[in-house]
mmCIF file of C-alpha atoms in Angstrom:
data_model
loop_
_atom_site.group_PDB
_atom_site.id
_atom_site.type_symbol
_atom_site.label_atom_id
_atom_site.label_comp_id
_atom_site.label_asym_id
_atom_site.label_seq_id
_atom_site.Cartn_x
_atom_site.Cartn_y
_atom_site.Cartn_z
ATOM 1 C CA MET A 696 31.788 -22.221 69.733
ATOM 2 C CA ALA A 697 34.356 -21.455 67.069
ATOM 3 C CA THR A 698 33.370 -20.281 63.594
ATOM 4 C CA ALA A 699 34.289 -23.668 62.146
ATOM 5 C CA ALA A 700 31.747 -25.454 64.324
ATOM 6 C CA LEU A 701 29.074 -22.890 63.512
ATOM 7 C CA PHE A 702 29.805 -23.342 59.824
ATOM 8 C CA ALA A 703 29.480 -27.112 60.137
ATOM 9 C CA THR A 704 26.022 -26.673 61.615
ATOM 10 C CA ALA A 705 24.829 -23.922 59.297
ATOM 11 C CA LEU A 706 26.170 -25.290 56.030
ATOM 12 C CA THR A 707 24.838 -28.801 56.407
ATOM 13 C CA GLY A 708 21.421 -27.515 57.384
ATOM 14 C CA ALA A 709 21.193 -24.781 54.786
ATOM 15 C CA LYS A 710 19.867 -26.855 51.921
ATOM 16 C CA ALA A 711 18.802 -30.148 53.444
ATOM 17 C CA GLY A 712 15.279 -29.644 52.254
ATOM 18 C CA ASP A 713 13.038 -30.169 55.248
ATOM 19 C CA SER A 714 13.745 -33.793 56.030
ATOM 20 C CA SER A 715 17.090 -33.478 57.796
ATOM 21 C CA PRO A 716 19.333 -30.872 59.390
ATOM 22 C CA ALA A 717 22.609 -32.249 58.032
ATOM 23 C CA TYR A 718 24.527 -33.631 55.039
ATOM 24 C CA SER A 719 22.440 -31.637 52.571
ATOM 25 C CA PHE A 720 25.214 -31.805 49.944
ATOM 26 C CA LEU A 721 24.067 -35.395 49.289
ATOM 27 C CA ASN A 722 21.050 -33.863 47.519
ATOM 28 C CA ILE A 723 23.207 -31.944 45.021
ATOM 29 C CA PRO A 724 23.206 -33.761 41.660
ATOM 30 C CA THR A 725 26.283 -34.682 39.634
ATOM 31 C CA SER A 726 24.499 -34.825 36.273
ATOM 32 C CA THR A 727 23.870 -31.787 34.065
ATOM 33 C CA THR A 728 20.707 -33.450 32.752
ATOM 34 C CA VAL A 729 19.364 -33.954 36.260
ATOM 35 C CA TYR A 730 20.344 -30.439 37.331
ATOM 36 C CA GLY A 731 18.675 -28.985 34.259
ATOM 37 C CA LEU A 732 15.501 -30.987 34.931
ATOM 38 C CA GLY A 733 15.046 -29.456 38.372
ATOM 39 C CA GLY A 734 17.823 -30.888 40.548
ATOM 40 C CA ILE A 735 16.330 -34.288 41.383
ATOM 41 C CA ASN A 736 15.173 -36.817 38.796
ATOM 42 C CA ILE A 737 15.183 -40.567 39.499
ATOM 43 C CA SER A 738 13.387 -41.822 36.382
ATOM 44 C CA ASN A 739 14.913 -40.137 33.321
ATOM 45 C CA ILE A 740 16.594 -42.774 31.127
ATOM 46 C CA ASP A 741 19.937 -41.442 29.913
ATOM 47 C CA ASP A 742 23.206 -42.885 28.598
ATOM 48 C CA ASP A 743 25.341 -40.692 30.899
ATOM 49 C CA ILE A 744 26.969 -42.519 33.837
ATOM 50 C CA ASN A 745 26.666 -39.335 35.937
ATOM 51 C CA THR A 746 22.880 -39.827 36.258
ATOM 52 C CA VAL A 747 23.326 -43.064 38.216
ATOM 53 C CA GLU A 748 23.816 -41.256 41.540
ATOM 54 C CA GLN A 749 20.120 -40.313 41.439
ATOM 55 C CA ASN A 750 18.921 -43.919 41.338
ATOM 56 C CA PRO A 751 21.170 -46.996 41.454
ATOM 57 C CA ALA A 752 18.583 -48.868 39.375
ATOM 58 C CA LEU A 753 19.387 -46.620 36.400
ATOM 59 C CA LEU A 754 22.765 -48.360 36.137
ATOM 60 C CA GLY A 755 22.947 -51.288 33.711
ATOM 61 C CA PRO A 756 25.182 -53.265 31.334
ATOM 62 C CA GLU A 757 24.690 -50.505 28.763
ATOM 63 C CA PHE A 758 27.155 -48.412 30.822
ATOM 64 C CA ASP A 759 29.959 -50.914 30.191
ATOM 65 C CA ARG A 760 33.357 -49.235 30.672
ATOM 66 C CA GLN A 761 31.982 -45.704 30.797
ATOM 67 C CA LEU A 762 33.839 -42.919 32.575
ATOM 68 C CA GLY A 763 32.111 -39.748 33.743
ATOM 69 C CA LEU A 764 33.556 -36.444 34.986
ATOM 70 C CA THR A 765 31.613 -33.588 36.553
ATOM 71 C CA TYR A 766 32.383 -30.053 37.713
ATOM 72 C CA MET A 767 30.045 -27.507 39.269
ATOM 73 C CA HIS A 768 30.509 -23.897 40.330
ATOM 74 C CA TYR A 769 27.944 -23.509 43.084
ATOM 75 C CA LEU A 770 26.901 -20.651 45.346
ATOM 76 C CA GLY A 771 29.624 -18.253 46.509
ATOM 77 C CA ASP A 772 33.096 -19.769 46.248
ATOM 78 C CA SER A 773 31.833 -23.356 46.334
ATOM 79 C CA ASN A 774 33.254 -25.690 43.705
ATOM 80 C CA PHE A 775 32.319 -29.357 43.340
ATOM 81 C CA ALA A 776 33.936 -32.058 41.212
ATOM 82 C CA GLY A 777 33.678 -35.803 40.777
ATOM 83 C CA VAL A 778 34.477 -38.892 38.752
ATOM 84 C CA LYS A 779 32.514 -42.099 38.208
ATOM 85 C CA PHE A 780 33.276 -45.331 36.365
ATOM 86 C CA GLY A 781 30.850 -48.102 35.469
ATOM 87 C CA THR A 782 31.075 -51.472 33.779
ATOM 88 C CA ALA A 783 28.907 -54.476 33.010
ATOM 89 C CA ALA A 784 28.761 -57.479 35.335
ATOM 90 C CA GLY A 785 27.454 -60.162 33.031
ATOM 91 C CA GLU A 786 24.431 -59.719 30.775
ATOM 92 C CA HIS A 787 22.044 -58.522 33.478
ATOM 93 C CA GLY A 788 24.164 -56.667 36.021
ATOM 94 C CA ALA A 789 26.530 -53.735 36.392
ATOM 95 C CA TRP A 790 28.625 -51.983 38.981
ATOM 96 C CA ALA A 791 30.069 -48.503 39.340
ATOM 97 C CA MET A 792 32.447 -46.644 41.617
ATOM 98 C CA GLY A 793 32.785 -42.912 42.165
ATOM 99 C CA ILE A 794 34.125 -40.083 44.274
ATOM 100 C CA GLN A 795 32.577 -36.653 44.715
ATOM 101 C CA TYR A 796 34.335 -33.632 46.234
ATOM 102 C CA PHE A 797 32.499 -30.631 47.711
ATOM 103 C CA GLY A 798 34.710 -27.626 48.468
ATOM 104 C CA TYR A 799 33.283 -24.412 49.942
ATOM 105 C CA GLY A 800 36.165 -21.991 49.533
ATOM 106 C CA SER A 801 38.280 -20.323 52.194
ATOM 107 C CA MET A 802 36.884 -18.515 55.235
ATOM 108 C CA LYS A 803 37.994 -17.056 58.534
ATOM 109 C CA GLU A 804 38.154 -19.173 61.669
ATOM 110 C CA THR A 805 37.500 -17.376 64.952
ATOM 111 C CA ASP A 806 37.182 -18.333 68.586
ATOM 112 C CA ALA A 807 34.230 -17.599 70.891
ATOM 113 C CA THR A 808 35.454 -14.026 71.461
ATOM 114 C CA GLY A 809 35.681 -13.250 67.740
ATOM 115 C CA THR A 810 39.467 -13.380 67.557
ATOM 116 C CA VAL A 811 40.619 -14.505 64.109
ATOM 117 C CA LEU A 812 42.662 -17.694 64.373
ATOM 118 C CA GLY A 813 43.359 -18.072 60.667
ATOM 119 C CA ASP A 814 41.697 -19.429 57.536
ATOM 120 C CA PHE A 815 40.137 -22.822 56.883
ATOM 121 C CA SER A 816 38.685 -24.576 53.849
ATOM 122 C CA PRO A 817 35.689 -26.747 54.729
ATOM 123 C CA LYS A 818 35.055 -29.734 52.520
ATOM 124 C CA ASP A 819 33.033 -32.933 52.148
ATOM 125 C CA VAL A 820 34.043 -36.049 50.213
ATOM 126 C CA CYS A 821 31.716 -38.895 49.248
ATOM 127 C CA PHE A 822 32.984 -42.290 48.038
ATOM 128 C CA SER A 823 30.368 -44.521 46.409
ATOM 129 C CA GLY A 824 29.961 -48.040 45.075
ATOM 130 C CA THR A 825 26.867 -49.126 43.128
ATOM 131 C CA TYR A 826 25.525 -52.475 41.963
ATOM 132 C CA SER A 827 22.399 -53.123 39.896
ATOM 133 C CA HIS A 828 20.728 -56.190 38.423
ATOM 134 C CA ASP A 829 17.831 -56.861 36.060
ATOM 135 C CA ILE A 830 14.951 -58.469 37.962
ATOM 136 C CA THR A 831 12.871 -58.922 34.800
ATOM 137 C CA ASP A 832 13.235 -57.611 31.252
ATOM 138 C CA ARG A 833 11.558 -54.346 32.355
ATOM 139 C CA LEU A 834 12.309 -54.114 36.080
ATOM 140 C CA ARG A 835 15.731 -53.385 37.550
ATOM 141 C CA GLY A 836 16.933 -52.951 41.121
ATOM 142 C CA GLY A 837 20.089 -51.401 42.517
ATOM 143 C CA ALA A 838 21.897 -50.284 45.645
ATOM 144 C CA THR A 839 24.584 -47.691 46.350
ATOM 145 C CA LEU A 840 26.854 -47.684 49.397
ATOM 146 C CA LYS A 841 28.344 -44.295 50.313
ATOM 147 C CA ALA A 842 31.194 -43.425 52.668
ATOM 148 C CA ILE A 843 31.125 -39.736 53.617
ATOM 149 C CA TYR A 844 33.993 -37.782 55.157
ATOM 150 C CA SER A 845 33.633 -34.160 56.269
ATOM 151 C CA THR A 846 36.260 -31.804 57.635
ATOM 152 C CA TYR A 847 35.689 -28.231 58.837
ATOM 153 C CA ALA A 848 38.888 -26.811 60.376
ATOM 154 C CA ASP A 849 39.549 -28.873 63.541
ATOM 155 C CA TYR A 850 36.238 -30.714 63.271
ATOM 156 C CA SER A 851 35.701 -33.863 61.241
ATOM 157 C CA ALA A 852 33.017 -36.517 60.857
ATOM 158 C CA PHE A 853 32.462 -39.804 59.049
ATOM 159 C CA ALA A 854 29.162 -41.355 57.970
ATOM 160 C CA MET A 855 27.855 -44.298 55.945
ATOM 161 C CA ALA A 856 24.726 -44.256 53.802
ATOM 162 C CA THR A 857 22.848 -46.496 51.398
ATOM 163 C CA ASP A 858 20.521 -45.715 48.485
ATOM 164 C CA LEU A 859 18.047 -48.383 47.332
ATOM 165 C CA GLY A 860 16.279 -48.048 43.991
ATOM 166 C CA LEU A 861 13.857 -49.679 41.587
ATOM 167 C CA ASN A 862 13.130 -48.736 37.991
ATOM 168 C CA TYR A 863 10.461 -50.010 35.623
ATOM 169 C CA TYR A 864 10.981 -49.161 31.963
ATOM 170 C CA ASN A 865 8.659 -50.012 29.079
ATOM 171 C CA PRO A 866 10.421 -49.190 25.795
ATOM 172 C CA ASP A 867 7.207 -49.661 23.794
ATOM 173 C CA SER A 868 5.545 -46.669 25.468
ATOM 174 C CA ASP A 869 8.785 -44.995 26.611
ATOM 175 C CA LEU A 870 7.474 -45.095 30.180
ATOM 176 C CA SER A 871 9.834 -45.016 33.156
ATOM 177 C CA LEU A 872 8.714 -45.345 36.788
ATOM 178 C CA SER A 873 11.093 -45.264 39.744
ATOM 179 C CA LEU A 874 11.191 -45.597 43.507
ATOM 180 C CA VAL A 875 14.220 -44.591 45.600
ATOM 181 C CA VAL A 876 14.907 -44.674 49.312
ATOM 182 C CA ALA A 877 17.899 -42.359 49.698
ATOM 183 C CA ASN A 878 20.545 -41.845 52.375
ATOM 184 C CA LEU A 879 19.709 -44.624 54.796
ATOM 185 C CA GLY A 880 22.458 -44.691 57.408
ATOM 186 C CA GLY A 881 24.091 -42.509 60.006
ATOM 187 C CA GLN A 882 27.205 -40.988 61.514
ATOM 188 C CA ILE A 883 30.004 -43.211 62.749
ATOM 189 C CA LYS A 884 32.219 -40.335 63.895
ATOM 190 C CA ARG A 885 30.572 -37.082 64.989
ATOM 191 C CA PHE A 886 31.761 -33.481 64.660
ATOM 192 C CA ASN A 887 31.240 -33.011 68.405
ATOM 193 C CA ASP A 888 28.835 -34.325 71.039
ATOM 194 C CA SER A 889 25.733 -33.789 68.887
ATOM 195 C CA TYR A 890 24.522 -36.396 66.402
ATOM 196 C CA ASP A 891 23.706 -35.207 62.871
ATOM 197 C CA ARG A 892 21.111 -37.130 60.914
ATOM 198 C CA LEU A 893 21.431 -37.901 57.218
ATOM 199 C CA PRO A 894 18.754 -36.540 54.815
ATOM 200 C CA VAL A 895 16.817 -39.823 54.566
ATOM 201 C CA ASP A 896 14.208 -39.506 51.845
ATOM 202 C CA VAL A 897 11.624 -41.471 49.864
ATOM 203 C CA ARG A 898 11.226 -40.459 46.222
ATOM 204 C CA LEU A 899 8.919 -41.388 43.336
ATOM 205 C CA GLY A 900 9.560 -40.578 39.685
ATOM 206 C CA TRP A 901 7.654 -40.677 36.388
ATOM 207 C CA THR A 902 9.123 -39.984 32.937
ATOM 208 C CA GLN A 903 7.394 -40.551 29.603
ATOM 209 C CA SER A 904 7.166 -39.321 26.026
ATOM 210 C CA PHE A 905 3.962 -39.401 23.997
ATOM 211 C CA GLY A 906 3.621 -40.592 20.428
ATOM 212 C CA THR A 907 6.154 -39.146 18.024
ATOM 213 C CA LEU A 908 6.657 -35.987 20.094
ATOM 214 C CA PRO A 909 10.422 -35.927 20.922
ATOM 215 C CA ILE A 910 9.872 -34.608 24.456
ATOM 216 C CA ARG A 911 10.151 -36.624 27.666
ATOM 217 C CA PHE A 912 8.107 -35.217 30.538
ATOM 218 C CA SER A 913 9.120 -35.896 34.138
ATOM 219 C CA VAL A 914 7.529 -35.426 37.541
ATOM 220 C CA THR A 915 9.554 -36.269 40.641
ATOM 221 C CA ALA A 916 8.070 -36.386 44.128
ATOM 222 C CA TRP A 917 10.606 -36.052 46.928
ATOM 223 C CA ASN A 918 10.820 -35.205 50.643
ATOM 224 C CA LEU A 919 8.016 -37.746 51.089
ATOM 225 C CA THR A 920 8.973 -38.524 54.685
ATOM 226 C CA LYS A 921 7.225 -35.315 55.745
ATOM 227 C CA TRP A 922 4.104 -33.676 54.284
ATOM 228 C CA SER A 923 4.202 -30.202 55.831
ATOM 229 C CA LEU A 924 6.943 -28.029 54.293
ATOM 230 C CA PRO A 925 6.034 -24.480 55.385
ATOM 231 C CA TYR A 926 8.047 -21.451 54.316
ATOM 232 C CA TRP A 927 8.052 -17.716 54.931
ATOM 233 C CA GLU A 928 7.118 -15.415 52.060
ATOM 234 C CA ASN A 929 9.014 -12.142 52.340
ATOM 235 C CA GLY A 930 7.269 -8.828 52.089
ATOM 236 C CA ASP A 931 7.901 -6.061 49.570
ATOM 237 C CA GLY A 932 10.928 -4.677 51.407
ATOM 238 C CA SER A 933 9.096 -1.765 53.019
ATOM 239 C CA ASN A 934 9.275 -0.999 56.724
ATOM 240 C CA THR A 935 5.649 -1.986 57.233
ATOM 241 C CA SER A 936 5.709 -5.324 55.416
ATOM 242 C CA GLU A 937 6.102 -8.547 57.380
ATOM 243 C CA PRO A 938 6.878 -12.125 56.301
ATOM 244 C CA VAL A 939 3.869 -14.411 55.884
ATOM 245 C CA LEU A 940 3.949 -18.106 56.767
ATOM 246 C CA LYS A 941 2.803 -20.287 53.832
ATOM 247 C CA ASP A 942 1.531 -23.739 54.805
ATOM 248 C CA SER A 943 -1.475 -24.405 52.572
ATOM 249 C CA PHE A 944 -2.289 -27.721 50.897
ATOM 250 C CA SER A 945 -1.291 -26.480 47.437
ATOM 251 C CA SER A 946 1.947 -24.948 48.729
ATOM 252 C CA ASN A 947 2.993 -28.156 50.468
ATOM 253 C CA LEU A 948 2.028 -30.240 47.429
ATOM 254 C CA PHE A 949 4.115 -28.247 44.960
ATOM 255 C CA ARG A 950 7.108 -28.064 47.325
ATOM 256 C CA HIS A 951 7.202 -31.863 47.032
ATOM 257 C CA LEU A 952 7.140 -31.891 43.219
ATOM 258 C CA ILE A 953 9.791 -31.185 40.585
ATOM 259 C CA PHE A 954 8.833 -30.835 36.919
ATOM 260 C CA GLY A 955 11.033 -31.382 33.884
ATOM 261 C CA ALA A 956 10.824 -31.590 30.100
ATOM 262 C CA ASP A 957 13.652 -32.956 27.945
ATOM 263 C CA PHE A 958 13.586 -32.222 24.197
ATOM 264 C CA VAL A 959 15.395 -35.101 22.451
ATOM 265 C CA PRO A 960 15.287 -34.636 18.663
ATOM 266 C CA SER A 961 18.004 -37.288 18.179
ATOM 267 C CA ASP A 962 20.213 -39.708 20.093
ATOM 268 C CA ARG A 963 23.032 -37.168 19.820
ATOM 269 C CA PHE A 964 21.460 -34.014 21.261
ATOM 270 C CA HIS A 965 19.003 -32.874 23.922
ATOM 271 C CA ILE A 966 17.830 -29.719 25.695
ATOM 272 C CA GLY A 967 16.100 -29.850 29.074
ATOM 273 C CA LEU A 968 14.123 -27.446 31.240
ATOM 274 C CA GLY A 969 13.134 -27.913 34.869
ATOM 275 C CA TYR A 970 11.124 -26.166 37.563
ATOM 276 C CA ASN A 971 11.635 -26.648 41.309
ATOM 277 C CA TYR A 972 9.093 -24.752 43.420
ATOM 278 C CA HIS A 973 10.909 -25.766 46.608
ATOM 279 C CA THR A 974 14.075 -23.994 45.442
ATOM 280 C CA ARG A 975 12.120 -20.959 44.303
ATOM 281 C CA THR A 976 10.364 -20.493 47.644
ATOM 282 C CA ASN A 977 13.472 -21.236 49.722
ATOM 283 C CA MET A 978 15.549 -18.652 47.845
ATOM 284 C CA ALA A 979 12.846 -15.998 47.531
ATOM 285 C CA THR A 980 13.494 -12.368 48.442
ATOM 286 C CA TYR A 981 11.316 -9.322 47.845
ATOM 287 C CA HIS A 982 13.574 -8.719 44.831
ATOM 288 C CA ARG A 983 12.415 -11.996 43.317
ATOM 289 C CA SER A 984 14.373 -13.374 40.380
ATOM 290 C CA MET A 985 12.166 -14.538 37.532
ATOM 291 C CA LEU A 986 14.645 -17.369 36.930
ATOM 292 C CA SER A 987 14.610 -18.688 40.507
ATOM 293 C CA GLY A 988 13.401 -22.290 40.531
ATOM 294 C CA PHE A 989 14.058 -22.761 36.813
ATOM 295 C CA SER A 990 17.043 -24.591 35.357
ATOM 296 C CA ILE A 991 18.181 -25.517 31.863
ATOM 297 C CA CYS A 992 20.569 -28.050 30.390
ATOM 298 C CA ALA A 993 21.912 -29.261 27.051
ATOM 299 C CA GLY A 994 23.884 -32.298 25.999
ATOM 300 C CA LEU A 995 25.746 -33.427 22.884
ATOM 301 C CA ASP A 996 27.238 -36.814 21.937
ATOM 302 C CA VAL A 997 30.189 -36.880 19.557
ATOM 303 C CA LYS A 998 31.426 -40.361 18.673
ATOM 304 C CA SER A 999 32.317 -42.037 21.979
ATOM 305 C CA PHE A 1000 32.207 -38.809 24.005
ATOM 306 C CA GLY A 1001 29.349 -36.920 25.596
ATOM 307 C CA ILE A 1002 29.379 -33.369 26.958
ATOM 308 C CA GLY A 1003 26.740 -31.579 28.979
ATOM 309 C CA VAL A 1004 26.133 -28.175 30.538
ATOM 310 C CA ALA A 1005 23.484 -26.918 32.961
ATOM 311 C CA LEU A 1006 22.658 -23.466 34.286
ATOM 312 C CA ALA A 1007 20.445 -22.139 37.082
ATOM 313 C CA GLN A 1008 20.012 -18.955 39.086
ATOM 314 C CA PRO A 1009 18.375 -20.008 42.372
ATOM 315 C CA HIS A 1010 18.921 -16.540 43.888
ATOM 316 C CA THR A 1011 19.216 -13.043 42.442
ATOM 317 C CA GLY A 1012 22.839 -12.881 43.559
ATOM 318 C CA ALA A 1013 23.961 -16.367 42.554
ATOM 319 C CA THR A 1014 24.295 -18.216 39.256
ATOM 320 C CA THR A 1015 25.299 -21.876 39.254
ATOM 321 C CA LEU A 1016 26.966 -23.691 36.367
ATOM 322 C CA MET A 1017 27.660 -27.409 35.870
ATOM 323 C CA PHE A 1018 29.668 -29.339 33.260
ATOM 324 C CA ASN A 1019 29.746 -33.078 32.459
ATOM 325 C CA ILE A 1020 32.016 -35.163 30.276
ATOM 326 C CA SER A 1021 31.446 -38.856 29.659
ATOM 327 C CA CYS A 1022 33.556 -41.309 27.663
ATOM 328 C CA ARG A 1023 32.599 -44.797 26.514
ATOM 329 C CA LEU A 1024 35.974 -46.503 26.727
ATOM 330 C CA SER A 1025 34.605 -49.638 25.070
ATOM 331 C CA GLU A 1026 34.062 -47.648 21.840
ATOM 332 C CA LEU A 1027 37.532 -46.109 21.634
#
């Protein structure tokens, strides 16, 4: 098999969590707030249109005529970018459209004998359309339809997926509860003869502040389609050390949970911190980075514009950086 086909298999399975061997890029967030709060957060109430891709039920009339732009420098030479636009649909509904590009840099293409055939630039593109509607004054539902195109050298594939979400928000207690079923769908055109599954997932989210404390705490449970998420813990790097399989109850529990805290002293500024044990254990080496699994973000609103930045170091040799810009066109 040529290098391009091997890349298609390896890349899509590299970070799919443990629920699917393919299309793992669908789990990469487009919001700096979400990335800073651990990478997945379906319940944090924010006024940034970029957060909507986590849960279609977070979209609402309050996002009327808002434009969002995102850029992320990911691992290696990977660079991701996207744009999203949302608007109100009456007093109780809203819709949004977006496109997200995932580029993985340039690499060598070889044949089965190792002969270099040239260079290729693998990429994935996801087109999305979202609609949400208020069910009651505190409960909202939404759905996102995604069209996904992938091309790796001479190989290409096309898939369709749907996200379904619910969000309950009580402004009196600042309590937000969410349920999302993500990535329902499948491939329409395959890379080759094998069929690649989408990373279908069930997720639960809780976000709440307490009293006058300007901090919103979040816990997100994900990968709920499968309980057992074992991983190998590397040794100390010596010749006698061997990896150890970790599959205890506590290990599996925490690999399903993502924790976040968002300090919001005003409507104009916030700082967030997240911890993802799944990322930390997946990226672990015997030279463990103290920052692995942690992420941080900050956001600032200036008039009708919002800017955000997020930073994480999932591996000792890789630092990831994300930027967001949002603009409320209705306020210009």
